[in-house]
Coordinates of C-alpha atoms in Angstrom, one line a residue:
M674 CA 81.1 -64.1 -68.0
E675 CA 79.4 -65.7 -65.1
Y676 CA 78.7 -63.9 -61.8
A677 CA 78.1 -65.5 -58.5
Q678 CA 74.7 -65.3 -56.9
E679 CA 74.3 -62.2 -54.8
Y680 CA 72.4 -61.6 -51.6
T681 CA 69.2 -59.6 -52.0
K682 CA 69.2 -56.1 -50.5
R683 CA 67.1 -57.3 -47.6
E684 CA 69.5 -60.3 -47.0
K685 CA 72.5 -58.0 -47.1
W686 CA 71.0 -55.5 -44.7
T687 CA 69.9 -58.3 -42.3
R688 CA 73.3 -60.0 -42.4
V689 CA 75.3 -56.8 -42.0
C690 CA 73.1 -55.8 -39.0
L691 CA 73.4 -59.3 -37.4
Y692 CA 77.2 -59.4 -37.9
S693 CA 77.6 -55.9 -36.6
L694 CA 75.5 -56.8 -33.5
L695 CA 77.5 -60.0 -33.0
G696 CA 80.8 -58.1 -33.4
L697 CA 79.7 -55.5 -30.9
L698 CA 78.7 -58.2 -28.4
L699 CA 82.1 -59.9 -28.9
I700 CA 84.0 -56.7 -28.4
M701 CA 82.0 -55.9 -25.2
G702 CA 82.4 -59.5 -23.9
Q703 CA 86.1 -59.4 -24.6
R704 CA 86.6 -56.1 -22.8
L705 CA 84.2 -56.7 -19.9
W706 CA 84.9 -60.4 -19.2
F707 CA 87.6 -62.1 -21.2
N708 CA 90.5 -59.6 -20.7
P709 CA 89.9 -59.3 -17.0
F710 CA 89.7 -63.1 -16.7
I711 CA 92.9 -63.6 -18.6
E712 CA 94.7 -61.0 -16.5
D713 CA 93.4 -62.6 -13.3
F714 CA 94.3 -66.1 -14.5
A715 CA 97.9 -64.9 -15.4
N716 CA 98.2 -63.5 -11.8
R717 CA 96.6 -66.4 -9.9
P718 CA 96.4 -69.5 -12.1
H719 CA 96.3 -71.9 -9.1
C720 CA 92.9 -70.4 -8.2
Y721 CA 91.2 -71.8 -11.3
Q722 CA 90.1 -75.4 -12.0
F723 CA 89.4 -76.6 -15.6
A724 CA 87.8 -80.0 -15.9
G725 CA 89.1 -80.9 -12.5
L726 CA 92.7 -79.8 -13.4
N727 CA 94.5 -77.0 -11.6
G728 CA 95.2 -74.0 -13.8
A729 CA 98.8 -73.7 -12.6
D730 CA 99.6 -77.2 -13.7
Y731 CA 98.3 -76.6 -17.2
F732 CA 99.1 -72.9 -17.6
W733 CA 101.3 -73.1 -20.6
Q734 CA 99.0 -75.5 -22.5
L735 CA 96.0 -73.3 -21.9
I736 CA 97.9 -70.2 -23.2
L737 CA 100.0 -71.7 -26.0
V738 CA 97.4 -74.3 -27.3
G739 CA 94.0 -73.1 -26.0
I740 CA 94.1 -69.7 -27.7
P741 CA 95.1 -71.0 -31.1
V742 CA 92.4 -73.7 -30.8
L743 CA 89.8 -70.9 -30.2
V744 CA 90.9 -69.4 -33.5
L745 CA 90.9 -72.7 -35.4
I746 CA 87.3 -73.7 -34.5
P747 CA 85.5 -71.0 -36.5
M748 CA 87.9 -71.5 -39.4
L749 CA 86.9 -75.2 -39.5
F750 CA 83.3 -74.3 -39.9
T751 CA 83.6 -71.4 -42.4
L752 CA 86.8 -71.4 -44.5
V753 CA 87.4 -75.2 -44.8
P754 CA 84.0 -76.2 -46.2
M755 CA 84.1 -73.3 -48.7
A756 CA 87.6 -74.2 -49.8
I757 CA 86.8 -77.8 -50.3
R758 CA 83.7 -77.1 -52.3
G759 CA 85.8 -74.6 -54.4
L760 CA 88.5 -77.3 -55.1
V761 CA 85.9 -80.0 -55.9
Q762 CA 83.9 -77.7 -58.2
G763 CA 87.0 -76.1 -59.8
R764 CA 85.4 -72.6 -59.4
F765 CA 85.5 -69.8 -56.9
P766 CA 83.2 -68.8 -55.3
P767 CA 81.7 -72.3 -55.2
E768 CA 78.2 -72.8 -56.6
G769 CA 75.5 -71.9 -54.1
E770 CA 77.8 -69.5 -52.2
K771 CA 76.2 -66.1 -52.2
V772 CA 78.2 -62.9 -52.4
Y773 CA 77.6 -59.2 -51.3
K774 CA 78.7 -57.5 -54.5
P775 CA 78.9 -58.5 -58.2
T776 CA 81.7 -61.1 -58.3
L777 CA 83.0 -62.9 -61.3
V778 CA 83.2 -66.7 -61.0
V779 CA 86.8 -67.7 -61.5
R780 CA 87.5 -71.0 -63.2
G781 CA 90.7 -72.9 -64.0
A782 CA 94.0 -72.5 -62.3
K783 CA 93.0 -69.1 -60.8
A784 CA 90.1 -70.8 -59.1
Y785 CA 92.4 -72.8 -56.9
V786 CA 94.3 -69.9 -55.4
K787 CA 91.8 -68.8 -52.7
P788 CA 90.8 -72.3 -51.6
V789 CA 94.4 -73.4 -51.3
L790 CA 95.2 -70.2 -49.4
Y791 CA 92.3 -70.9 -47.0
L792 CA 93.5 -74.4 -46.4
T793 CA 97.1 -73.2 -46.0
I794 CA 95.9 -70.8 -43.3
T795 CA 94.1 -73.6 -41.5
V796 CA 97.1 -75.9 -41.7
A797 CA 99.3 -73.1 -40.4
C798 CA 97.0 -72.7 -37.4
V799 CA 97.1 -76.5 -36.8
L800 CA 100.9 -76.3 -37.0
L801 CA 100.9 -73.4 -34.5
I802 CA 98.9 -75.5 -32.1
W803 CA 101.4 -78.4 -32.5
W804 CA 104.3 -76.0 -32.0
G805 CA 102.6 -74.5 -28.9
H806 CA 102.1 -78.0 -27.5
Q807 CA 105.8 -78.7 -28.0
Q808 CA 106.8 -75.4 -26.4
A809 CA 104.5 -75.9 -23.4
A810 CA 106.2 -79.2 -22.7
I811 CA 109.6 -77.5 -22.3
M812 CA 108.4 -74.4 -20.4
P813 CA 109.3 -74.3 -16.7
A814 CA 106.5 -75.4 -14.4
L815 CA 105.0 -72.8 -12.2
D816 CA 106.5 -73.0 -8.7
S817 CA 103.6 -74.0 -6.4
D818 CA 105.5 -72.7 -3.3
K819 CA 105.4 -69.2 -4.7
L820 CA 101.7 -69.3 -5.4
D821 CA 99.9 -67.9 -2.3
P822 CA 96.7 -69.7 -1.5
A823 CA 95.4 -66.6 0.3
L824 CA 95.1 -65.0 -3.2
C825 CA 92.2 -67.3 -3.9
Q826 CA 90.1 -66.0 -1.1
S827 CA 87.2 -63.8 -2.3
D828 CA 87.1 -60.2 -1.3
T829 CA 83.6 -60.4 0.1

């Protein structure tokens, strides 16, 4: 039986602390900035400009395509390379991939299950983006007559 290479205790502790800090920062950022921004954008999309384009004109694309793209990007940098290495090597976890606890290296047909699952999740996310793009094209446009320009004035 072959086991995958493990992180040392120091590496585990460092990574867990860094990931916990990153997670805490992401949660705080989401609660303090992202949620209020999304709520404000939903109420006053015409007040926002993205790359010179009015938010009201691209509201549905930003919601139905933009959010799934934000999920896809980290997956492309983490899951996909590991899955491809696992498929090429015919083992999982791939050689050189460290693990946190003793993990048997799986070979043969069972070794293809997780990499194929990771790639399937990624493809599903791409299909969700494509579907969102199709749905955004048929969604009703925001009525610019109902969007009050006075809402864009700052309260200062």
